[in-house]
XYZ file of C-alpha atoms in Angstrom:
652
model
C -31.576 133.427 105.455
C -32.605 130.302 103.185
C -28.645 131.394 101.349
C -27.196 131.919 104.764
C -28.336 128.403 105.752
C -27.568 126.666 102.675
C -23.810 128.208 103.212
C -23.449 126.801 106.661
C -24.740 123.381 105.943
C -22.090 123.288 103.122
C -19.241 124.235 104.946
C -20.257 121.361 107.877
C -20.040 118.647 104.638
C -16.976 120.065 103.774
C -15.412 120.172 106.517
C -16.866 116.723 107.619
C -16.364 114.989 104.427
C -14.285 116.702 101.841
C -11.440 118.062 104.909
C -12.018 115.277 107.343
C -9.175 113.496 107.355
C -7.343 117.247 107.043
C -8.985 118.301 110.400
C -8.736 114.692 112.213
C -5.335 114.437 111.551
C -4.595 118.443 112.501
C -6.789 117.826 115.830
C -4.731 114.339 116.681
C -1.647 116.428 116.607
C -2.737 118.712 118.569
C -3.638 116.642 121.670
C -1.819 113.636 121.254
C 1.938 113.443 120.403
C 4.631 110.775 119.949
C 7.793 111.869 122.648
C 10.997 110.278 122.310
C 12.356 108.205 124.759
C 16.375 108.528 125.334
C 18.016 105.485 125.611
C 19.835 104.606 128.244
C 23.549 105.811 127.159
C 25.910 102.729 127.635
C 29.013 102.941 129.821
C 32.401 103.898 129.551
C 34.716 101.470 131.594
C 38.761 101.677 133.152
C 41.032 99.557 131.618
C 40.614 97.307 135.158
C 36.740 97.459 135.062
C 36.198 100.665 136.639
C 32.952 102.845 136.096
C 33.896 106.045 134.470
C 30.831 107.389 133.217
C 27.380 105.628 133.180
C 24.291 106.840 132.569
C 21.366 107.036 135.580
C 17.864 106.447 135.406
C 15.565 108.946 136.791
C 12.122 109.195 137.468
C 9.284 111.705 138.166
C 6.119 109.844 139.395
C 3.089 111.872 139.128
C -0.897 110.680 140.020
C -3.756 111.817 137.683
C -6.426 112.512 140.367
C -9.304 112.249 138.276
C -8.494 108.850 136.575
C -9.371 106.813 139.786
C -13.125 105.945 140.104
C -14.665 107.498 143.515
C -14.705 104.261 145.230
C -11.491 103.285 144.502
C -10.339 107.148 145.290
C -11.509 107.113 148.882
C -10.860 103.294 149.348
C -6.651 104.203 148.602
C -6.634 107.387 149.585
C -5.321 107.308 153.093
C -3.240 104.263 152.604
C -1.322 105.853 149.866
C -0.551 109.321 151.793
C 0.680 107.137 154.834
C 2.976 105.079 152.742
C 3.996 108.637 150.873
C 4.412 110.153 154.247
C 7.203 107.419 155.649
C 8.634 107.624 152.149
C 9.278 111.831 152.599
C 8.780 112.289 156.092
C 5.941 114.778 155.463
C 2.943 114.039 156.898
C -0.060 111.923 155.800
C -2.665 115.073 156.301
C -0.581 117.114 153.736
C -0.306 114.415 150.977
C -4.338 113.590 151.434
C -5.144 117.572 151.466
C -3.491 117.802 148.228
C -4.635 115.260 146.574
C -7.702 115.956 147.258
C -7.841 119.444 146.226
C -5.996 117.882 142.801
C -9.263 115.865 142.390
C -10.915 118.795 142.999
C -9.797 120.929 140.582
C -9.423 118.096 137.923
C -5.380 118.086 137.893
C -4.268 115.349 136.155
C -0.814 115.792 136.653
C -0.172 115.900 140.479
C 3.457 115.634 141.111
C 4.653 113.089 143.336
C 8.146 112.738 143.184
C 10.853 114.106 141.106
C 13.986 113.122 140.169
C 14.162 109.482 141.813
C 16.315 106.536 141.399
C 15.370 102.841 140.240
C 15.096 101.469 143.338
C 12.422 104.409 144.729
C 10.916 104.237 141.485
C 9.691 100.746 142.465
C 8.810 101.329 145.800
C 6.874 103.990 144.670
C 4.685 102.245 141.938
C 3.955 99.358 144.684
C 2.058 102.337 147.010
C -1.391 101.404 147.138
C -3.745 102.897 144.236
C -0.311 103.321 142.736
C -0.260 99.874 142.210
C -3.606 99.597 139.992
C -1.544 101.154 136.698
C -2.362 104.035 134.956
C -6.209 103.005 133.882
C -7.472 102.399 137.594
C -4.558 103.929 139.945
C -3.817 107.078 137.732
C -0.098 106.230 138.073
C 1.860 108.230 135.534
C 5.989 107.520 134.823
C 8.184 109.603 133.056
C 11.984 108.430 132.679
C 14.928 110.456 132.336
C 18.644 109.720 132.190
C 20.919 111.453 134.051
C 25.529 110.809 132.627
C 27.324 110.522 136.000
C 30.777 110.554 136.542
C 31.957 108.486 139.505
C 36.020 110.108 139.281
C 34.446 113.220 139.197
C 36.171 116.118 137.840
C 39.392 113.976 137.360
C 39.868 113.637 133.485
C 36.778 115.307 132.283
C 37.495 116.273 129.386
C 38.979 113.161 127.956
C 36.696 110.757 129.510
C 33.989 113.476 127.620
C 30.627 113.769 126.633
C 27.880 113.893 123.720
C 25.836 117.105 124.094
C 23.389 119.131 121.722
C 21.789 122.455 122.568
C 18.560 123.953 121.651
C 19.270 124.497 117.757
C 20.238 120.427 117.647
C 24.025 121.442 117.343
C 26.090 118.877 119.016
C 29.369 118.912 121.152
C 31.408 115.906 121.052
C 34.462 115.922 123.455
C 36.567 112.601 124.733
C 36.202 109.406 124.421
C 32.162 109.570 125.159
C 32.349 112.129 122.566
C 34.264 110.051 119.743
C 32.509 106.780 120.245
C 28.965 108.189 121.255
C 27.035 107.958 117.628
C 28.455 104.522 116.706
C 28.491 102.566 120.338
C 27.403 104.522 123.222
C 24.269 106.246 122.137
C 21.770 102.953 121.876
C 18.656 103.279 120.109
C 15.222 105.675 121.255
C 12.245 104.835 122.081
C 8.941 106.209 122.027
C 5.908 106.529 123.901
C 2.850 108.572 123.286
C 1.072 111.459 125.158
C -1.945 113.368 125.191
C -2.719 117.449 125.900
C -4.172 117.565 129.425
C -4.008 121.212 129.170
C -2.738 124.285 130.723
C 0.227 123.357 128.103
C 0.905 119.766 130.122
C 1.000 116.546 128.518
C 0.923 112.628 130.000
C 1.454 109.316 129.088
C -1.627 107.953 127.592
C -0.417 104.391 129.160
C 1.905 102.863 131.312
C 4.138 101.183 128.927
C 6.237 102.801 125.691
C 5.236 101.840 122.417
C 8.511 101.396 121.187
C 11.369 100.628 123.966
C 14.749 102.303 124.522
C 17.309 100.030 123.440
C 20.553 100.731 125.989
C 24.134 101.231 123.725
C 26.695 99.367 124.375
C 30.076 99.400 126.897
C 33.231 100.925 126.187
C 36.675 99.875 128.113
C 38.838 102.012 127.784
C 42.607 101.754 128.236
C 42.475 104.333 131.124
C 43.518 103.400 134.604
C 42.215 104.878 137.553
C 44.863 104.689 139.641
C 47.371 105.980 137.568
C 44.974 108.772 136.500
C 44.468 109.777 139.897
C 48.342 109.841 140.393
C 48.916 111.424 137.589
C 45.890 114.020 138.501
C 46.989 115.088 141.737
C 50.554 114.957 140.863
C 49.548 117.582 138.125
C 47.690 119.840 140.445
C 49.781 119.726 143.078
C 52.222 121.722 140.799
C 50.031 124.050 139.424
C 49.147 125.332 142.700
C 52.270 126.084 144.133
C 53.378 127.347 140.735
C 50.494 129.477 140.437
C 50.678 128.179 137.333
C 48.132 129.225 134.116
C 47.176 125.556 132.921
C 49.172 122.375 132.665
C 49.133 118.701 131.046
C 49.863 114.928 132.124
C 49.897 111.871 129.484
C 50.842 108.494 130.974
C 51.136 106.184 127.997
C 52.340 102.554 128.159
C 55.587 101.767 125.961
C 54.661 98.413 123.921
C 51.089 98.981 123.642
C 50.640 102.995 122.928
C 47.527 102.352 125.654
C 47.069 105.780 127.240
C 46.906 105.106 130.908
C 46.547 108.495 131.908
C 45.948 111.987 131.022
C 44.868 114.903 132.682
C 43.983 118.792 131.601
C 43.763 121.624 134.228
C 43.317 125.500 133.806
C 43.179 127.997 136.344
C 40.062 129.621 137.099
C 39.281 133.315 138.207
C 39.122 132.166 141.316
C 42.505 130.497 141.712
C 41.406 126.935 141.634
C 41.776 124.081 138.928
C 39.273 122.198 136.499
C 39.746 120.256 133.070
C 38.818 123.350 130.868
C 40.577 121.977 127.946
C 42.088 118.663 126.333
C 45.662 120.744 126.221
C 47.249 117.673 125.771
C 45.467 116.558 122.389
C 44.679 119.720 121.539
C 47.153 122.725 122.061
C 50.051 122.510 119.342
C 53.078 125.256 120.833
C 56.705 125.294 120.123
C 58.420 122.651 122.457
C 61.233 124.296 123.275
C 64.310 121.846 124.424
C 62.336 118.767 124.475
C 62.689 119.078 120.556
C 66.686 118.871 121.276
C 66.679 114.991 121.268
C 64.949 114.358 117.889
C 67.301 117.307 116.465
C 70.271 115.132 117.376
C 68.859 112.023 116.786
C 68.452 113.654 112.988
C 71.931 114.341 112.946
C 73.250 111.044 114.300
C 70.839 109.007 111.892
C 72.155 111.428 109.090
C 75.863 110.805 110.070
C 76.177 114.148 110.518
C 78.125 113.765 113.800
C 78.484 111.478 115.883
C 78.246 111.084 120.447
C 81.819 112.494 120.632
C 81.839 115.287 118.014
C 83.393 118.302 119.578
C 80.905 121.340 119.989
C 82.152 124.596 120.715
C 79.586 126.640 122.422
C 81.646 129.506 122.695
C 81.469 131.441 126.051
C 77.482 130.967 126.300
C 76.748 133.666 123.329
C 77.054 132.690 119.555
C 75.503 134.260 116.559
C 73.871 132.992 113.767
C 72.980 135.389 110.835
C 73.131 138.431 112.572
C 71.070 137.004 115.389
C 72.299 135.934 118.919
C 71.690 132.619 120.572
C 72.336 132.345 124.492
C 72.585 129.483 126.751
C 71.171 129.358 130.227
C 74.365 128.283 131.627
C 76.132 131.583 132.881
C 79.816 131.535 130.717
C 78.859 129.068 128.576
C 80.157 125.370 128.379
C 83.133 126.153 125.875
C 83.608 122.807 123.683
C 82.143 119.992 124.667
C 80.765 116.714 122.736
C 77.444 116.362 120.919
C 76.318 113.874 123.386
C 76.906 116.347 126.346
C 75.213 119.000 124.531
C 72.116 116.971 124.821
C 73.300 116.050 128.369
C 73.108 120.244 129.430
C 70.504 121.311 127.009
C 72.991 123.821 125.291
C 71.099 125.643 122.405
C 74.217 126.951 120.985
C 75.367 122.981 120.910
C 72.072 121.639 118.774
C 71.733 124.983 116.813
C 75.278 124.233 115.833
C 75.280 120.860 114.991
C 71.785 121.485 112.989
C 73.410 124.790 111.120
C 76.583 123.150 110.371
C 74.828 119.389 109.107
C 72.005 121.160 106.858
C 72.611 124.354 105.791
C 73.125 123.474 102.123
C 70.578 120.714 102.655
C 67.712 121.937 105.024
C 65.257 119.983 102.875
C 67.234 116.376 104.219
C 66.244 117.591 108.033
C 62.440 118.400 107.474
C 62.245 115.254 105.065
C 63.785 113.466 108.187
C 61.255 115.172 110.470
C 58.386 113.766 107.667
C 59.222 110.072 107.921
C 58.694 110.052 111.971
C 55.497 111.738 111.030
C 55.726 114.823 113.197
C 54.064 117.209 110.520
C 50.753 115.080 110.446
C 47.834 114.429 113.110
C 48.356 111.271 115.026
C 44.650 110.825 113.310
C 42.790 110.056 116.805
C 39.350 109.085 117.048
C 39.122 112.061 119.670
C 38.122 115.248 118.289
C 39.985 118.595 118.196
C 43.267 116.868 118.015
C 46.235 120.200 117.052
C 47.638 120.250 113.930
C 51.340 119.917 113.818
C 53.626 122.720 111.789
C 56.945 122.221 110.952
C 57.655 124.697 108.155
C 60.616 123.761 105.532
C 62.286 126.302 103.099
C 59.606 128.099 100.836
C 57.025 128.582 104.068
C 56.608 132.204 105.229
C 57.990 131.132 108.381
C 61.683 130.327 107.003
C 64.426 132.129 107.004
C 68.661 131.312 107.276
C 67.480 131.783 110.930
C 64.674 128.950 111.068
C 67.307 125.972 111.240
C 69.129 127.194 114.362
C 65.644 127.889 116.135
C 64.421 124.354 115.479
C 66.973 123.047 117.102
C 66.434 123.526 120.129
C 62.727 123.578 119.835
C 61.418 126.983 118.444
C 59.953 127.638 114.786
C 58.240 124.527 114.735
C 54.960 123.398 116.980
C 53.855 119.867 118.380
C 51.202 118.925 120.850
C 52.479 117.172 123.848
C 50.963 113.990 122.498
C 52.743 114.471 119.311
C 55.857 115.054 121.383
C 55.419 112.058 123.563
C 54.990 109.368 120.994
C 57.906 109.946 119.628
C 60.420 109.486 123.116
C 58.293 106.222 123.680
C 59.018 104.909 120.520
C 63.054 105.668 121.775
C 61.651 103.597 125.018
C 60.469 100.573 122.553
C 63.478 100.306 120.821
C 62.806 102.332 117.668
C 59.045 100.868 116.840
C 56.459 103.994 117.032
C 53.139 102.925 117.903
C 49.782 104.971 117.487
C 48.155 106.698 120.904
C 45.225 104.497 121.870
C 42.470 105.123 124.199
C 40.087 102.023 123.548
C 40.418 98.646 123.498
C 36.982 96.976 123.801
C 33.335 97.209 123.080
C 30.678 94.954 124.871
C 27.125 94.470 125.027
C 26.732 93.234 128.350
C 29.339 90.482 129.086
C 29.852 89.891 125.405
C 32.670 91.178 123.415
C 31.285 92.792 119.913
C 34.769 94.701 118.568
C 38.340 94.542 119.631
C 40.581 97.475 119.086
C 44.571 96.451 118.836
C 47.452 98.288 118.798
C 48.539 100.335 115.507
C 52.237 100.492 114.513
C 53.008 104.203 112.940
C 57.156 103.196 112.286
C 58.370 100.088 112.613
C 62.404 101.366 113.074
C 62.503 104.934 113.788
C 66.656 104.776 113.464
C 69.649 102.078 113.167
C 70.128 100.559 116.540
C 73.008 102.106 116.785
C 71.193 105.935 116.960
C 68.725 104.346 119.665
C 71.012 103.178 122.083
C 73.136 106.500 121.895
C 69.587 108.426 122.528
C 68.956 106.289 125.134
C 72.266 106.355 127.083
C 71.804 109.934 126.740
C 68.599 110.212 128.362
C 69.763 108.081 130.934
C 72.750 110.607 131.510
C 70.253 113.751 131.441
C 68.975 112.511 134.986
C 71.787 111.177 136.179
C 74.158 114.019 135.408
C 72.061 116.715 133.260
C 70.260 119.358 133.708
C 67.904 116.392 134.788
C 70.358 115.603 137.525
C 68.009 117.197 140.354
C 65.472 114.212 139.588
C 67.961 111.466 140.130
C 67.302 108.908 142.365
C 70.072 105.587 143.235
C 66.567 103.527 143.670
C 64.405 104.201 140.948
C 65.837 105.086 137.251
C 64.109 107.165 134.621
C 65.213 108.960 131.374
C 64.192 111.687 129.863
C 64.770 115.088 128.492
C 63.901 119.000 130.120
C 62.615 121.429 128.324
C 62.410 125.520 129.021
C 60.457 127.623 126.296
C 59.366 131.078 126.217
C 55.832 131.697 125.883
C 54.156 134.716 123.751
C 57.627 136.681 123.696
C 56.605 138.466 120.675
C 53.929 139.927 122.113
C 54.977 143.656 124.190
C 55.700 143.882 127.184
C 57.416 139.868 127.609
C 60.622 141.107 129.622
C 58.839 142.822 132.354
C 56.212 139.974 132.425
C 58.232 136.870 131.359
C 56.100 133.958 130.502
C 57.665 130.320 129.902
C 56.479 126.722 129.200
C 57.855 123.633 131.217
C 57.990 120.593 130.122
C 59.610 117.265 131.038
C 59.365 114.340 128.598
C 60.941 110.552 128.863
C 60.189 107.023 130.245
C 61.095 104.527 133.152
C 62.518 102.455 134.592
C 65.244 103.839 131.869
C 66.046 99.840 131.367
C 63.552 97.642 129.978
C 60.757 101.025 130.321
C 57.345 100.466 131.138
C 55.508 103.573 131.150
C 56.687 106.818 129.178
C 55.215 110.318 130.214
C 55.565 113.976 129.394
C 54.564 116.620 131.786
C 53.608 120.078 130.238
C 52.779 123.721 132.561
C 52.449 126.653 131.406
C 52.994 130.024 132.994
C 54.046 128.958 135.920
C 55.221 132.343 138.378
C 58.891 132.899 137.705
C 59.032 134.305 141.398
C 59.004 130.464 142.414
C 60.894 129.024 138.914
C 60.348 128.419 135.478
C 62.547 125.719 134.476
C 61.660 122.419 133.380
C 63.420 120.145 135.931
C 62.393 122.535 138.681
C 58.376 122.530 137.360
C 57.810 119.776 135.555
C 60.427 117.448 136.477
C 59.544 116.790 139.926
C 55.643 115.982 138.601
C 57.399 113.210 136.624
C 59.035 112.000 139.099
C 56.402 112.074 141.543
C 54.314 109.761 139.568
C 56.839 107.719 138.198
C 57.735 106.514 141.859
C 54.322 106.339 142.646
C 53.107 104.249 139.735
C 56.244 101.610 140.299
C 55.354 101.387 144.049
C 51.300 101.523 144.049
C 51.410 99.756 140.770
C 54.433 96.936 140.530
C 55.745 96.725 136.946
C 57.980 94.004 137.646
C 57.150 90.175 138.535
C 60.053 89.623 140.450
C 62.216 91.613 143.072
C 65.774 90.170 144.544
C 65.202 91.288 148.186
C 62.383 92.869 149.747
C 65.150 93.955 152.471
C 66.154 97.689 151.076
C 66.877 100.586 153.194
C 64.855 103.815 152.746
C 66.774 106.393 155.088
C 64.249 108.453 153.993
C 61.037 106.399 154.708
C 62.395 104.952 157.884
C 62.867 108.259 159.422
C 59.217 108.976 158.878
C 57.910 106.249 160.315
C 59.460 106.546 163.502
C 58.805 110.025 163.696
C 55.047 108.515 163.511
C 55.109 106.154 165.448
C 56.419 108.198 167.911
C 53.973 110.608 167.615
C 51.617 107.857 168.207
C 53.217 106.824 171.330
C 53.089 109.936 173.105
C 49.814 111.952 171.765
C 46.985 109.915 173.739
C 44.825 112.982 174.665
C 46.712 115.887 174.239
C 46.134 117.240 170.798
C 49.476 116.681 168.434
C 51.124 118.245 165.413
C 49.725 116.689 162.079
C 50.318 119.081 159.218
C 52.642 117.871 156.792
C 51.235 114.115 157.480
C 49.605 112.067 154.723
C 45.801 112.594 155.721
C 45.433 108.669 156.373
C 47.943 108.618 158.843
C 46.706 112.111 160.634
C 43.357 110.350 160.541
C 44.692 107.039 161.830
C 46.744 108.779 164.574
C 43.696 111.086 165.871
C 41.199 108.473 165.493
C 43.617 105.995 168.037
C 44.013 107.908 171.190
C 42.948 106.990 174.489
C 39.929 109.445 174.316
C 37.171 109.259 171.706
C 37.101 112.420 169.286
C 35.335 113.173 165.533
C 37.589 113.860 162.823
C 36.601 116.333 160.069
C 38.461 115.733 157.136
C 38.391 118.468 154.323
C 40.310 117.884 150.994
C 42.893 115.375 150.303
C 46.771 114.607 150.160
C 48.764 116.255 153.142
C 47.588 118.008 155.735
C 47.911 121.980 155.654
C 45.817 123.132 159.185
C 44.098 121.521 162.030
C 41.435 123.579 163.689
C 42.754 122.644 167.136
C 46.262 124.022 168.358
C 49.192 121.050 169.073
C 49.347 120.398 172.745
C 46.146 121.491 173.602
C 44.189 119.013 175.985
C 41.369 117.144 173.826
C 37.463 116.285 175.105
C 35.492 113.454 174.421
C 33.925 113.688 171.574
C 35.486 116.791 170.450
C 35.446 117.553 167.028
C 38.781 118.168 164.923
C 38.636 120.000 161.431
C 42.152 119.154 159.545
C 41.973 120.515 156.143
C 44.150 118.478 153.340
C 45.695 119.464 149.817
């Protein structure tokens, strides 16, 4: 026993003296830990100012019940519950039972409420015994932040995000994504907690030890209002298309400022979301979009020249024991390089490209590499698509590979790719680098400037540029482009039709194809270039590109110059829309004679449904659901209305 004891009062020196620190330190850890604060993330801004993503504060405010001495306890009790009670509506007796019983049972981390903003957050902390701090009143704070997106789903993915999963792997998509570790993400702080038990933990004061420090601003070159043209222009198309995903990239001429872009992909259940940044990220063969730089090659080569006769034979030509067809039913029969372009004729460009560099195929791909179309466009967003243009030596060339890269096959660009290249034909031969950013702040003040980057300062002679550019012009006006012509608004541009996964089996009885529409406007003096991109649309309803992807250009071309002027001066405001007068009387006529029987609005523009309902002579609700034009109203035309009946009209 003397032993035994002797043992025992040895191991309490140890572990008192000789392990001490050991077991102090080991028992610290174990009830008291330092938690990381997140700092607020800092925002990312439109090119006019607009919010685009921001981070929230949130709060959970919690009481510990047992902190409060029993004077103070009963003294704040009540007066606490009722101001808790008008806060939540719930009533006083339910906010005193449980606190109570909290006390009681010695919780000292009674939930409040969760999930609050800033301005509740101080409200809250001002509630009597709330008000005494953590020492006295038991208050307890925990802050969270919460990324919000005030466009919504509209440009996700590039706007993007910073995100890391259990295992500390990280996702970095967008512009949140690319800029989050060096601007956006601020610094931590910390704050320490101790083990209340039943595996909960609480702020051991009311104040962090070391503060968050916010990060700093981004503007962006984004602009919301072209984004949501662009958008909705987009999905509009896919819909009635039925098509499988689709692309937008608005991008302004001088500056290479992105003022758009928008991703969509069909879900299972038929609707749309930004799934993926197609537009950075998906490199595909570009079918007849390629045509113009093909030509452009050849007229910068002096291979030909605009009036060079083509013969495209009767629609069907071969080329090394393989057959290339044009759309056009008979063929065009000879016609000049420049109209080639004009009609999209792949026998035309295959020609041209077979008969210019078929001793020499090296000259055309070394032509390709000095416009830079076989590298990245090196953005600061991630997953940007690798171009591949293949040259003679790659597995992927053959006597055949020439012809098929003319008229856009064989070779693979991402619509951004693609696009930079026709606006550097829009700004007279100078290519400038895509840009997304132009300005970091910290509050009001500017910290870094981002200007624009010049990739080629003269693509081609002047001479080359202006014969592209008449023929662009022509493509609308009398091309296969022709359908998108308007006498009021002028844009250039070039269609493109490409089949999609045709080696796989099966493509003729399921025919897949990729349209695309890429150009600029106004064609004079251009402002904005743009390339539209679907994919998969249903060949029931069409499949070419002036048919899919046209009209989407159009659409927001004509939106963007009359929502958006790009012009200081106009001769005469006095012009004649045949098209826009007739609907306005046929509105305001409507007007006139639906005062309280219920009219025909589908097909309106939802503001003017809602501004024609919400005028008649008797008083009704309107129930708006979705945007754009009106599809159904949930009360039939000429049926007599109530007061205060409510009308469901459902938009898209």
């Amino acid at each position: 026993m003397f032993i035994f004891a002797l043992l025992v009062v040895f191991k309490l020196f140890s572990i008192q003296f000789i392990n001490g620190e050991k077991y102090r330190a080991l028992a610290e850890s174990r009830l008291v830990k330092q938690v990381v604060i997140p700092a607020n993330r800092g925002n990312v801004y439109s090119v006019g100012g607009n919010l685009l993503a921001t981070s929230i504060p949130k709060y959970d405010i919690r009481i510990d019940a047992v902190t409060p001495s029993a004077k103070t306890f009963e003294k704040y009790l009540k007066p606490l519950c009722d101001s808790l009670s008008k806060y939540s509506g719930k009533p006083s007796s339910y906010y005193q039972k449980n606190i109570r019983n909290a006390r009681a049972n010695k919780n000292r981390y009674y939930l409040l409420a969760r999930n609050i903003g800033y301005s509740d957050y101080l409200r809250l902390r001002n509630f009597p015994m709330l008000n005494l701090g953590a020492y006295k009143g038991g208050l307890i704070v925990e802050q969270t932040t919460k990324r919000e997106y005030p466009m919504g789903g509209i440009a996700h993915r590039s706007i993007g995000y910073e995100r890391f999963d259990e295992k500390g792997n990280v996702t970095r998509a967008g512009i949140d994504g690319a800029f989050g570790a060096k601007y956006l993400r601020g610094t931590d702080g910390k704050r320490l907690k101790q083990k209340i038990g039943k595996g909960e933990w609480k702020p051991m004061t009311d104040y962090n030890q070391v503060e968050p420090k916010d990060g700093y601003d981004i503007y962006t070159t984004i602009s919301t209002n072209i984004q949501d043209i662009a958008h909705h222009s987009l999905l509009q198309q896919l819909e009635y298309y039925e098509a499988d995903h689709g692309c937008v990239i608005v991008m302004e001429v001088k500056t290479g400022e992105i003022r758009a872009i928008s991703n969509l992909a069909k879900t299972s259940e038929g609707t749309y979301y930004e799934k993926r940044n197609y537009a950075v990220w998906e490199a595909l063969e570009p079918g007849s979009t390629f045509k113009t730089i093909a030509l452009m090659a050849a007229l910068e080569d002096k291979l030909v020249d605009t009036s060079t006769v083509v013969d495209t034979k009767n629609g069907k030509k071969y080329f090394y024991g393989r057959t290339i067809n044009d759309s056009h039913r008979g063929g065009f029969g000879e016609i000049s390089a420049a109209r080639a372009l004009e009609v999209s004729s792949n026998i035309g460009l295959a020609t041209i490209l077979d008969e210019g560099y078929k001793d020499n195929p090296e000259k055309f791909i070394n032509r390709l590499k000095d416009w830079k179309l076989n590298e990245p466009l090196g953005l600061p967003i991630s997953g940007e698509g690798t171009p591949d243009i293949p040259g003679p030596g790659h597995e992927k060339w053959s006597r055949n590979a020439l012809p098929s890269m003319a008229y856009g096959y064989n070779l693979e660009l991402t619509p951004l790719h693609t696009l930079t290249f026709y606006n550097a034909i829009a700004n007279d031969g100078v290519m400038v680098k895509p840009r997304f950013i132009r300005e970091v702040k910290e509050l009001n003040k500017s910290l870094e400037s981002f200007e624009g980057e010049i990739m080629n300062d003269k693509i081609c002679s002047d001479k080359t540029l202006k014969e592209v550019q008449d023929i662009l012009k022509h493509v609308v006006e009398r091309g296969t482009g022709s359908s998108l012509y308007s006498p009021y608004f002028s844009m250039a541009g070039k269609t493109g039709t490409a089949r999609s996964e045709y080696w796989m089996d099966g493509w003729k009885e399921n025919r897949r194809y990729v349209s695309s529409f890429a150009g600029y406007f106004p064609a004079e003096n251009p402002k904005y270039s743009c390339i539209v991109v679907i994919h998969k649309p249903s060949t029931k309803k069409g499949f070419y590109g002036a048919d899919v992807s046209g009209p989407v250009f159009k659409r927001i071309a004509q939106k963007i110059f009359t929502d958006t002027p790009i012009i200081d001066q106009v001769e005469s405001l006095e012009v004649n829309d045949l098209k826009v007068g007739s609907e306005y009387e046929s509105f305001f006529k409507l007007a006139q004679n639906h005062k309280t029987i219920m009219p025909d609005v589908t097909g309106l523009p939802l503001m003017d449904a809602i501004s024609l309902l919400e005028n008649m002579d008797i008083g009704v609700k309107v129930q708006v659901e979705g945007n754009g034009v009106v599809k159904s109203q949930s009360i039939g035309k000429g049926e007599k209305l109530k007061q205060n009946q409510t009308i469901i009209i459902k938009a898209s």
